Coordinates of C-alpha atoms in Angstrom, one line a residue:
Chain A
M22 CA 0.0 0.0 0.0
S23 CA 1.5 3.3 -1.0
E24 CA -1.2 5.7 0.1
L25 CA -3.0 6.1 3.3
A26 CA -6.0 8.2 4.0
S27 CA -5.7 10.9 6.5
H28 CA -7.9 13.4 8.2
G29 CA -6.6 16.7 6.8
A30 CA -6.3 18.2 3.3
P31 CA -3.3 16.9 1.3
V32 CA -0.2 19.1 1.8
I33 CA 2.2 16.9 -0.1
E34 CA 1.2 14.7 -3.0
L35 CA 3.6 12.7 -5.1
R36 CA 2.2 11.1 -8.2
D37 CA 4.2 8.4 -10.1
V38 CA 7.4 10.2 -9.2
V39 CA 10.6 8.9 -10.8
K40 CA 14.1 10.3 -10.2
T41 CA 17.0 9.0 -12.2
Y42 CA 20.4 10.5 -11.7
E43 CA 23.1 10.9 -14.3
G44 CA 24.7 7.5 -14.9
G45 CA 21.3 5.8 -14.8
V46 CA 20.9 5.4 -11.0
R47 CA 17.2 5.3 -10.3
A48 CA 16.7 6.8 -6.9
L49 CA 12.9 6.9 -6.9
D50 CA 10.9 4.5 -8.9
G51 CA 7.2 5.5 -9.3
I52 CA 6.5 7.0 -5.9
N53 CA 2.9 7.8 -4.9
L54 CA 2.4 9.4 -1.5
V55 CA 0.0 11.8 0.2
V56 CA 0.8 13.7 3.4
S57 CA -2.1 15.6 4.9
A58 CA -2.2 18.8 6.9
G59 CA -1.1 18.1 10.5
D60 CA 0.5 14.8 9.7
F61 CA 3.8 13.7 11.2
V62 CA 5.3 11.2 8.8
A63 CA 8.6 9.5 9.1
I64 CA 10.3 8.2 5.9
T65 CA 12.6 5.4 6.8
G66 CA 14.6 2.7 5.1
P67 CA 18.2 1.6 4.5
S68 CA 20.9 3.9 3.1
G69 CA 20.5 4.7 -0.6
C70 CA 16.8 3.8 -0.7
G71 CA 15.8 7.2 -1.9
K72 CA 14.4 8.8 1.2
S73 CA 16.6 12.0 1.1
T74 CA 15.9 12.3 -2.6
L75 CA 12.2 12.2 -1.9
L76 CA 12.6 15.0 0.7
H77 CA 14.7 17.1 -1.7
L78 CA 12.0 16.9 -4.3
V79 CA 9.3 18.1 -1.9
A80 CA 11.6 20.9 -0.8
A81 CA 12.0 22.0 -4.4
L82 CA 15.8 21.5 -4.1
D83 CA 15.7 19.1 -7.0
S84 CA 13.2 18.1 -9.7
P85 CA 11.7 14.7 -10.7
T86 CA 12.7 13.0 -13.9
S87 CA 9.0 12.3 -14.4
G88 CA 5.8 12.4 -12.3
T89 CA 4.3 15.3 -10.3
V90 CA 5.1 16.7 -6.9
L91 CA 2.4 18.9 -5.5
V92 CA 2.7 21.0 -2.3
D93 CA -0.5 22.6 -1.1
G94 CA -2.1 21.6 -4.4
H95 CA 0.6 23.4 -6.5
D96 CA 2.7 21.5 -9.0
L97 CA 6.3 22.4 -8.1
N98 CA 7.2 22.2 -11.8
G99 CA 4.9 25.1 -12.5
I100 CA 6.2 27.4 -9.8
R101 CA 8.5 30.0 -11.2
D102 CA 9.9 31.5 -8.0
L103 CA 11.1 28.4 -6.2
S104 CA 13.2 30.6 -3.8
R105 CA 10.0 32.2 -2.6
F106 CA 8.4 28.8 -2.2
R107 CA 11.3 27.5 -0.1
R108 CA 11.3 30.7 2.0
Q109 CA 7.5 30.7 2.6
Q110 CA 6.2 27.2 2.4
V111 CA 8.8 24.9 3.8
G112 CA 11.2 24.8 6.7
L113 CA 14.3 22.7 6.2
V114 CA 16.4 20.9 8.8
F115 CA 19.5 19.1 7.6
Q116 CA 21.5 16.3 9.2
L117 CA 24.5 18.6 9.4
H118 CA 22.9 21.7 11.0
N119 CA 24.5 23.9 8.3
L120 CA 24.5 27.0 10.6
L121 CA 26.5 30.0 9.5
P122 CA 29.6 29.9 11.8
Q123 CA 30.3 33.6 11.5
V124 CA 27.1 34.9 13.0
P125 CA 25.5 34.3 16.4
V126 CA 22.4 32.1 17.0
V127 CA 19.9 34.9 16.7
A128 CA 21.3 36.1 13.4
N129 CA 21.3 32.5 12.0
I130 CA 17.6 32.5 12.6
E131 CA 17.1 36.1 11.3
V132 CA 19.0 35.4 8.1
V133 CA 16.1 33.4 6.5
M134 CA 13.7 36.2 7.1
F135 CA 15.5 38.7 4.8
G136 CA 13.2 39.4 1.9
T137 CA 10.1 38.9 3.9
H138 CA 7.7 41.6 5.1
R139 CA 9.3 41.7 8.5
S140 CA 11.3 44.7 9.6
A141 CA 14.8 44.3 11.3
R142 CA 13.1 44.7 14.7
Q143 CA 10.4 42.2 13.9
R144 CA 12.9 39.7 12.6
R145 CA 14.9 39.9 15.8
A146 CA 11.8 39.6 18.0
R147 CA 10.7 36.5 16.0
A148 CA 14.1 35.0 16.3
L149 CA 14.3 35.6 20.0
D150 CA 10.8 34.0 20.5
L151 CA 12.1 30.9 18.6
V152 CA 15.2 30.9 20.7
E153 CA 13.0 30.7 23.8
E154 CA 10.7 28.2 22.2
M155 CA 13.7 25.9 21.4
D156 CA 14.9 26.2 25.0
L157 CA 18.0 28.1 24.0
G158 CA 17.4 31.1 26.2
G159 CA 20.7 32.9 27.1
R160 CA 22.5 31.4 24.1
Q161 CA 21.2 33.8 21.5
E162 CA 24.4 35.8 21.1
R163 CA 26.7 32.7 21.0
L164 CA 28.4 31.6 17.9
P165 CA 27.3 28.1 16.7
T166 CA 30.8 26.8 17.4
K167 CA 30.1 27.5 21.1
L168 CA 27.0 25.2 21.2
S169 CA 26.6 21.5 21.7
G170 CA 25.4 19.3 18.8
G171 CA 21.9 19.2 20.2
E172 CA 21.7 22.9 20.7
R173 CA 22.9 23.6 17.1
Q174 CA 20.3 21.3 15.8
R175 CA 17.6 23.1 17.8
V176 CA 18.9 26.4 16.3
A177 CA 18.5 24.8 12.9
V178 CA 14.9 23.9 13.7
A179 CA 14.3 27.4 15.0
R180 CA 15.6 28.7 11.7
A181 CA 13.4 26.3 9.7
L182 CA 10.4 27.7 11.6
A183 CA 11.3 31.4 11.3
N184 CA 9.0 32.1 8.4
E185 CA 6.1 30.1 9.9
P186 CA 6.0 27.4 7.2
R187 CA 3.1 24.9 7.1
L188 CA 5.5 22.1 6.3
L189 CA 8.7 21.1 8.2
L190 CA 11.1 18.9 6.3
A191 CA 13.8 17.2 8.3
D192 CA 16.6 15.1 6.7
E193 CA 18.2 12.9 9.4
P194 CA 18.0 15.6 12.0
T195 CA 19.1 13.3 14.8
G196 CA 21.9 11.6 12.7
N197 CA 24.7 13.3 14.5
L198 CA 23.3 13.6 18.0
D199 CA 23.9 11.7 21.2
S200 CA 20.9 9.8 22.7
E201 CA 20.0 12.5 25.2
S202 CA 19.9 15.1 22.4
V203 CA 17.9 12.7 20.2
V204 CA 15.2 12.5 22.9
R205 CA 15.1 16.3 23.3
M206 CA 14.9 16.8 19.5
L207 CA 12.0 14.4 19.3
E208 CA 10.2 16.3 22.1
V209 CA 10.6 19.4 19.9
F210 CA 9.1 17.7 16.9
R211 CA 6.2 16.3 18.9
K212 CA 5.6 19.8 20.4
L213 CA 5.6 21.3 16.9
H214 CA 3.3 18.6 15.6
S215 CA 0.9 19.3 18.5
T216 CA 0.7 22.9 17.2
G217 CA -0.5 21.7 13.8
V218 CA 2.8 21.8 11.8
T219 CA 3.0 19.1 9.1
I220 CA 6.3 17.2 9.5
L221 CA 8.1 15.0 7.0
L222 CA 11.0 13.4 8.8
V223 CA 13.6 11.3 7.0
T224 CA 15.5 8.9 9.3
H225 CA 17.2 5.5 9.1
D226 CA 16.7 5.1 12.9
N227 CA 13.6 3.1 13.7
S228 CA 13.4 4.5 17.3
V229 CA 13.2 8.0 15.8
A230 CA 10.7 6.9 13.2
R231 CA 8.4 5.7 16.0
A232 CA 8.0 9.3 17.2
A233 CA 5.9 9.9 14.0
D234 CA 2.2 9.1 13.5
R235 CA 2.9 7.4 10.3
R236 CA 5.9 5.5 8.9
V237 CA 6.7 5.2 5.3
F238 CA 9.3 2.5 4.6
M239 CA 11.3 2.6 1.4
R240 CA 13.5 0.2 -0.3
D241 CA 15.3 0.6 -3.8
G242 CA 13.4 3.7 -4.6
R243 CA 10.0 2.4 -3.8
I244 CA 7.6 2.6 -0.9
V245 CA 7.2 -0.8 0.5
E246 CA 5.2 0.1 3.6
N247 CA 3.0 3.1 4.5
A248 CA 1.4 2.5 7.9
L249 CA 0.4 4.2 11.1
T250 CA 3.0 3.8 13.7
D251 CA 2.4 1.0 16.2
V252 CA 2.1 2.8 19.5
T253 CA 1.9 -0.4 21.6
Chain B
M16 CA 20.3 42.2 12.2
T17 CA 20.1 44.3 9.1
F18 CA 21.3 43.1 5.7
L19 CA 24.2 45.6 6.0
G20 CA 25.0 44.2 9.5
F21 CA 25.1 40.7 8.0
S22 CA 27.5 41.9 5.2
L23 CA 29.8 43.6 7.8
R24 CA 29.7 40.5 9.9
N25 CA 30.8 38.3 7.0
I26 CA 33.6 40.7 6.2
W27 CA 34.7 40.7 9.8
S28 CA 34.6 36.9 10.1
K29 CA 37.1 36.5 7.2
K30 CA 39.7 38.8 8.6
A31 CA 42.7 37.6 6.6
R32 CA 40.8 37.7 3.3
S33 CA 39.2 41.1 4.0
I34 CA 42.4 42.7 5.2
G35 CA 44.2 41.3 2.1
L36 CA 41.6 42.7 -0.3
T37 CA 41.3 46.0 1.5
F38 CA 45.1 46.3 1.4
A39 CA 45.1 45.6 -2.4
I40 CA 42.5 48.2 -3.0
A41 CA 44.2 50.7 -0.7
I42 CA 47.5 50.3 -2.6
A43 CA 45.8 50.8 -5.9
V44 CA 44.0 53.8 -4.6
M45 CA 47.1 55.2 -3.0
T46 CA 49.0 54.9 -6.3
V47 CA 46.3 56.6 -8.3
V48 CA 45.6 59.4 -5.8
T49 CA 49.4 60.1 -5.3
L50 CA 49.9 60.4 -9.0
A51 CA 46.8 62.5 -9.4
V52 CA 47.6 65.0 -6.6
T53 CA 51.2 65.2 -7.6
S54 CA 50.5 65.9 -11.2
S55 CA 47.8 68.3 -10.3
G56 CA 50.2 70.0 -7.8
L57 CA 52.9 70.3 -10.5
E58 CA 50.3 71.6 -12.9
Q59 CA 49.3 74.2 -10.4
S60 CA 52.8 75.2 -9.6
A61 CA 53.5 75.6 -13.3
A62 CA 50.3 77.4 -13.8
T63 CA 51.3 79.9 -11.1
I64 CA 54.2 80.9 -13.3
I65 CA 51.8 82.0 -16.0
S66 CA 49.5 83.7 -13.6
I67 CA 52.0 85.8 -11.8
G68 CA 51.2 89.5 -12.4
K69 CA 48.2 91.3 -13.7
A70 CA 48.4 90.1 -17.3
D71 CA 45.3 89.0 -19.2
F72 CA 47.2 86.0 -20.6
S73 CA 50.7 84.7 -21.2
V74 CA 52.5 83.7 -24.4
A75 CA 55.2 80.9 -24.6
Q76 CA 56.8 78.8 -27.2
K77 CA 54.6 76.0 -28.4
N78 CA 55.1 72.3 -27.6
V79 CA 58.3 72.6 -25.6
P80 CA 59.1 69.8 -23.2
D81 CA 58.6 72.1 -20.2
L82 CA 57.7 75.7 -19.9
L83 CA 61.1 76.8 -18.7
S84 CA 62.5 75.7 -22.1
S85 CA 60.4 78.2 -23.9
V86 CA 62.3 80.7 -25.9
I87 CA 60.9 84.0 -27.2
D88 CA 63.3 86.3 -29.0
E89 CA 63.2 90.1 -29.2
G90 CA 61.6 90.0 -32.6
E91 CA 58.8 87.8 -31.5
L92 CA 58.3 89.9 -28.4
R93 CA 58.0 92.9 -30.6
R94 CA 55.5 91.2 -32.8
I95 CA 53.4 90.3 -29.7
T96 CA 53.5 93.9 -28.6
Q97 CA 52.5 95.1 -32.1
T98 CA 49.5 92.7 -32.3
S99 CA 46.3 94.6 -32.6
G100 CA 44.6 94.9 -29.2
V101 CA 47.7 94.5 -27.1
S102 CA 48.2 97.3 -24.6
H103 CA 51.4 96.2 -22.9
T104 CA 53.8 93.3 -22.9
V105 CA 56.3 92.3 -20.3
G106 CA 59.0 89.8 -21.3
V107 CA 60.3 87.7 -18.4
L108 CA 63.2 85.3 -18.3
V109 CA 62.7 82.4 -15.9
E110 CA 65.6 80.2 -15.0
T111 CA 66.4 77.8 -12.2
Y112 CA 69.6 77.8 -10.1
H113 CA 71.1 75.0 -8.0
L114 CA 71.7 77.0 -4.8
S115 CA 72.4 74.1 -2.4
A116 CA 71.3 70.6 -1.6
A117 CA 68.5 72.1 0.4
T118 CA 67.4 74.4 -2.4
P119 CA 68.2 72.6 -5.6
L120 CA 65.8 74.7 -7.7
L121 CA 65.8 78.4 -6.9
I122 CA 63.4 80.1 -9.3
E123 CA 65.2 83.1 -10.9
I124 CA 63.1 85.7 -12.7
G125 CA 64.7 88.3 -14.9
I126 CA 62.6 91.4 -15.3
A127 CA 63.2 95.0 -16.0
P128 CA 62.5 97.3 -12.9
S129 CA 60.0 99.3 -15.0
D130 CA 57.9 96.2 -15.6
L131 CA 57.7 95.3 -11.9
I132 CA 54.4 97.2 -11.3
P133 CA 52.7 96.0 -14.5
F134 CA 53.9 92.5 -13.6
G135 CA 52.1 92.9 -10.2
V136 CA 55.2 93.0 -8.0
S137 CA 55.1 95.0 -4.8
V138 CA 58.4 95.9 -3.2
V139 CA 57.6 95.4 0.5
A140 CA 61.1 96.4 1.8
G141 CA 64.1 98.3 0.3
H142 CA 63.9 99.3 -3.4
P143 CA 64.1 97.7 -6.8
Y144 CA 67.5 97.0 -8.4
V145 CA 69.1 99.3 -11.0
P146 CA 68.2 98.1 -14.6
T147 CA 71.8 97.7 -15.7
A148 CA 73.2 96.5 -12.3
T149 CA 75.1 93.2 -12.4
G150 CA 75.4 92.5 -8.7
E151 CA 71.9 93.3 -7.4
V152 CA 69.0 91.0 -6.5
M153 CA 65.5 91.2 -5.0
L154 CA 64.2 88.3 -3.0
G155 CA 60.7 87.1 -2.6
W156 CA 59.6 87.4 1.0
R157 CA 59.4 83.6 1.4
A158 CA 62.9 83.1 0.0
A159 CA 64.2 85.9 2.2
A160 CA 62.6 84.3 5.3
N161 CA 63.9 80.8 4.3
F162 CA 67.5 82.1 3.8
G163 CA 67.4 84.5 6.7
L164 CA 68.3 87.5 4.5
R165 CA 67.1 91.1 4.5
V166 CA 67.7 94.3 2.6
G167 CA 71.4 95.0 2.4
S168 CA 72.4 91.3 3.0
R169 CA 74.9 89.6 0.6
F170 CA 73.6 86.6 -1.3
Y171 CA 75.8 84.3 -3.3
V172 CA 74.0 83.3 -6.4
N173 CA 74.8 82.9 -10.1
G174 CA 78.5 82.5 -9.3
K175 CA 79.0 85.8 -7.4
W176 CA 78.0 87.8 -4.4
N177 CA 74.9 90.0 -5.0
T178 CA 73.4 92.7 -2.8
V179 CA 69.8 92.3 -1.7
T180 CA 68.2 95.7 -2.7
G181 CA 64.7 94.8 -1.9
I182 CA 62.1 92.2 -0.7
Y183 CA 59.1 91.7 -3.0
S184 CA 55.7 90.1 -2.9
T185 CA 53.8 88.7 -5.9
G186 CA 50.9 87.2 -4.1
N187 CA 51.7 83.6 -5.0
S188 CA 54.0 81.2 -3.2
F189 CA 55.9 80.2 -6.3
G190 CA 57.0 83.7 -7.2
D191 CA 57.6 84.6 -3.6
S192 CA 60.0 81.7 -3.1
G193 CA 62.3 83.0 -5.9
A194 CA 64.7 85.8 -6.7
M195 CA 64.4 88.7 -9.3
F196 CA 67.3 90.1 -11.2
P197 CA 67.6 92.8 -13.8
L198 CA 66.6 91.1 -17.1
S199 CA 69.9 91.9 -18.9
A200 CA 72.0 90.6 -16.0
L201 CA 70.1 87.3 -15.9
Q202 CA 70.3 87.0 -19.7
T203 CA 74.0 87.6 -19.6
Y204 CA 74.6 85.1 -16.9
N205 CA 72.7 82.4 -18.7
R206 CA 74.1 83.5 -22.1
V207 CA 70.7 84.1 -23.7
P208 CA 70.9 87.8 -24.7
G209 CA 67.6 89.2 -25.9
I210 CA 65.7 86.0 -25.0
V211 CA 62.7 85.7 -22.6
T212 CA 60.8 82.7 -21.5
I213 CA 57.3 84.1 -21.2
A214 CA 55.6 87.2 -22.4
F215 CA 52.8 88.6 -20.2
V216 CA 50.2 90.4 -22.2
K217 CA 47.7 93.0 -21.1
V218 CA 45.1 93.9 -23.7
A219 CA 43.6 97.3 -24.3
K220 CA 40.5 98.4 -22.6
G221 CA 37.3 97.0 -24.1
I222 CA 39.1 94.3 -26.1
N223 CA 38.2 90.7 -25.6
P224 CA 41.5 88.9 -24.6
T225 CA 40.4 85.7 -26.4
T226 CA 40.3 87.6 -29.7
V227 CA 43.9 88.8 -29.1
E228 CA 45.0 85.3 -28.1
R229 CA 43.7 84.0 -31.4
R230 CA 45.5 86.7 -33.4
I231 CA 48.8 85.8 -31.7
D232 CA 48.2 82.1 -32.2
L233 CA 47.6 82.8 -35.9
D234 CA 50.3 85.4 -36.5
I235 CA 53.1 83.7 -34.6
P236 CA 52.4 80.0 -35.0
Q237 CA 55.6 79.0 -33.1
L238 CA 54.1 80.6 -30.0
T239 CA 50.9 79.9 -28.1
A240 CA 48.8 82.0 -25.8
I241 CA 47.9 80.5 -22.4
R242 CA 45.3 81.8 -20.1
T243 CA 44.2 78.8 -18.0
A244 CA 45.9 75.9 -16.4
T245 CA 44.1 73.6 -18.8
Q246 CA 45.7 75.5 -21.8
F247 CA 49.1 74.9 -20.2
G248 CA 49.7 71.7 -22.1
R249 CA 49.9 73.7 -25.4
A250 CA 53.3 74.9 -24.2
D251 CA 54.4 72.3 -21.7
R252 CA 54.3 68.8 -23.2
N253 CA 55.6 67.2 -20.0
L254 CA 52.4 68.0 -18.2
V255 CA 50.4 66.5 -21.0
Y256 CA 52.4 63.3 -20.8
L257 CA 52.2 63.3 -17.0
K258 CA 48.4 63.5 -17.2
A259 CA 48.2 60.8 -19.7
A260 CA 50.4 58.6 -17.5
V261 CA 48.1 59.3 -14.5
N262 CA 45.1 58.2 -16.6
G263 CA 46.9 55.2 -17.9
S264 CA 48.0 54.3 -14.3
T265 CA 44.3 54.5 -13.2
V266 CA 43.2 52.1 -15.9
L267 CA 46.1 49.8 -15.1
A268 CA 45.4 49.9 -11.3
V269 CA 41.7 49.1 -11.9
L270 CA 42.6 46.2 -14.2
I271 CA 45.2 44.7 -11.9
G272 CA 43.1 45.3 -8.9
A273 CA 40.1 43.7 -10.5
I274 CA 42.1 40.6 -11.2
I275 CA 43.3 40.4 -7.6
V276 CA 39.7 41.0 -6.3
G277 CA 38.3 38.5 -8.8
N278 CA 40.9 35.8 -7.9
T279 CA 40.3 36.3 -4.1
M280 CA 36.6 36.2 -4.6
L281 CA 36.8 33.0 -6.6
L282 CA 38.8 31.4 -3.8
S283 CA 36.3 32.7 -1.3
L284 CA 33.5 31.2 -3.4
L285 CA 35.1 27.8 -2.9
E286 CA 35.4 28.4 0.8
R287 CA 31.8 29.6 1.1
T288 CA 30.1 27.2 -1.3
R289 CA 28.2 25.4 1.5
E290 CA 27.1 28.7 3.0
F291 CA 25.8 30.0 -0.3
G292 CA 24.1 26.6 -0.9
L293 CA 22.4 26.9 2.5
L294 CA 21.2 30.5 1.8
R295 CA 19.8 29.4 -1.5
A296 CA 18.2 26.3 0.1
V297 CA 16.4 28.4 2.7
G298 CA 14.9 30.7 0.1
W299 CA 17.4 33.4 -0.8
T300 CA 16.9 34.6 -4.3
R301 CA 19.8 34.8 -6.8
R302 CA 19.4 38.6 -6.8
R303 CA 19.8 38.6 -3.0
M304 CA 22.9 36.5 -3.3
V305 CA 24.5 38.9 -5.8
R306 CA 23.5 41.8 -3.6
L307 CA 25.2 40.2 -0.6
L308 CA 28.5 39.7 -2.4
V309 CA 28.4 43.1 -4.2
E310 CA 27.6 44.8 -0.9
E311 CA 30.5 43.0 0.8
N312 CA 32.8 44.1 -2.0
L313 CA 31.5 47.7 -1.9
L314 CA 32.2 47.9 1.8
L315 CA 35.7 46.6 1.3
A316 CA 36.1 49.2 -1.6
L317 CA 35.0 52.0 0.8
F318 CA 37.4 50.9 3.5
G319 CA 40.2 50.4 0.9
A320 CA 39.5 53.8 -0.6
M321 CA 39.7 55.5 2.8
I322 CA 42.9 53.8 3.8
G323 CA 44.3 54.4 0.3
V324 CA 43.6 58.1 0.5
A325 CA 45.2 58.3 4.0
L326 CA 48.3 56.5 2.6
A327 CA 48.4 58.9 -0.4
F328 CA 48.5 61.8 2.0
G329 CA 51.5 60.3 3.7
V330 CA 53.3 59.3 0.5
T331 CA 52.6 62.7 -1.1
S332 CA 54.0 64.6 1.8
L333 CA 57.1 62.5 1.7
I334 CA 57.5 63.3 -2.1
E335 CA 57.0 67.0 -1.3
Q336 CA 60.0 66.8 0.9
L337 CA 62.3 65.4 -1.8
P338 CA 65.0 68.0 -2.4
A339 CA 64.3 68.2 -6.1
L340 CA 60.6 69.0 -5.5
K341 CA 60.7 71.0 -2.3
G342 CA 59.0 74.3 -2.9
V343 CA 58.1 73.3 -6.5
L344 CA 55.5 70.7 -5.7
N345 CA 52.6 71.6 -3.5
A346 CA 50.1 68.6 -3.5
N347 CA 46.8 69.7 -4.8
Y348 CA 44.0 67.6 -3.2
T349 CA 41.2 68.3 -5.7
P350 CA 37.7 66.8 -5.5
S351 CA 38.6 65.0 -8.7
A352 CA 41.5 63.2 -6.9
F353 CA 39.0 61.9 -4.3
A354 CA 36.5 61.0 -7.0
R355 CA 39.3 59.1 -8.8
A356 CA 40.1 57.2 -5.6
L357 CA 36.4 56.2 -5.2
F358 CA 36.2 55.3 -8.9
T359 CA 39.3 53.1 -8.7
A360 CA 38.1 51.3 -5.6
L361 CA 34.6 50.7 -6.9
A362 CA 35.6 49.8 -10.4
M363 CA 38.1 47.2 -9.0
T364 CA 35.6 45.6 -6.8
V365 CA 32.7 45.7 -9.2
L366 CA 34.7 44.4 -12.2
G367 CA 36.5 41.8 -10.1
G368 CA 33.6 40.8 -7.9
L369 CA 30.7 40.5 -10.4
Y370 CA 31.6 37.3 -12.0
P371 CA 32.2 35.4 -8.7
A372 CA 28.9 36.9 -7.4
I373 CA 27.0 35.6 -10.4
R374 CA 28.6 32.2 -10.1
A375 CA 27.6 32.1 -6.4
A376 CA 24.1 33.0 -7.4
L377 CA 23.9 30.3 -10.0
L378 CA 25.0 27.6 -7.6
K379 CA 22.6 24.7 -7.3
P380 CA 21.6 24.6 -3.6
L381 CA 21.8 20.8 -3.3
K382 CA 25.1 20.5 -5.0
A383 CA 26.5 23.4 -3.0
L384 CA 25.3 21.9 0.3
S385 CA 27.1 18.7 -0.4
Y386 CA 30.3 20.5 -1.4
E387 CA 33.3 19.3 0.7

């Protein structure tokens, strides 16, 4: 089963998506997937199964070889200003936090708000709110190099949420964290989920995947299982 | 944080690169500004020679390497005087004399005492020399002060002792730093009887000086009339060459600077590939990326221009102290010299930085993020 009905309106819809890289490597092979508003979905599977590729297509960081990727009902192929889409519609969290080392925590969050309607004062206020929300109070003026791995990843989440996206996409966000930080990061995701944010989380770690409502298991570029997470 | 603050922070975080680039820009700006203010100062110094006195314009030999090589003989001086519209002509011989290591270029002006008033010379102490005297001299008030001489002092110049008969003022520093001799005495000492360097022309009342200038230019084609500093190049070719060299140096400085900036920026692009990939991934537009890099470069250009101008002040004042130029060169800091500084810095960074900025903007976010 590749699709599962859900309670909200579809936020992400992949229809017969194929992605073939140069050299003929078929990373995605006819993917059909619907993620609805408010869902917390974990994409899981072994290395090289295509889960990160799927996330990149949804984030408009890459385009499919064939098939359609719809976000909020809009075909990404038809969107001219993908920068704007990425800025407004999605929040991205990477395995490596990818923070700017030269600016402090608060500026790392503010930087994604350039080009939005917010003034400098509003950007700072929003960034400081997120710092508090991510339990990073007192660290706002620290450089990323002065933070622990878990703290850096929470800054990355704060940055992803800065423009209040409806969709949070996280690619192995716990991949480089110790177990205590993983627990804390999952608490953050659950808290975000409870506020209505739709989350698509890519992980190879089953314990992390269990934090989601739904688990999509991939192998060799195909979805082999799409099921509600067993909470028992 | 403002966008400008972000740009400044980026510059500050890459100190070695930023200092290196700022230094390169500063050196280019310093070179260009020093050349510009030096040549402008030399032009001004030279122009003061032609503007001494109350003349409407000056006449000198055309296309000589420098003004002091100009030769006007008695016949030509007479023809100038006889030109329609000319009221009065004063022929002046200008020479230089190596007085000492400290004063390697003493300006000597040979002029008849009767021409002193038409020439605009005020005798402020003592009296003028006798027209036919061979051992008398008048000193400009600056020269007298520099040498510690006064009326009645003995002054060794032109191979003999001369008596200082008077101290004069012309109202410009170039003239007041020199010495005046009877015209015939200076001509004899320099073995140029009947020769003057420049003729100062006063036109008759109600006559347009330009009309008279044209007549002289047409009637005596080996001579040229000069009224303004910009016309000075008609007589003094050195100044024309110097100005051409200044313009050439500016172009060269911009090109070399642009290559340095471009090279450094391309290296920086490799260093910052992941950062640029991230910014693109989180929604920065290509235009914003270009703006960031151009803004960073413009800030460096401004810093470089400021430092370059400050260095130019220092270097120029050192050049002014060179014995060969002391008293002759007075640096002329014109607005155009500062505009040239800004142009050099901006042109270097825009030309050198644009290609790397565009390349950064065209980076594929995913590829850039995975760059090692």
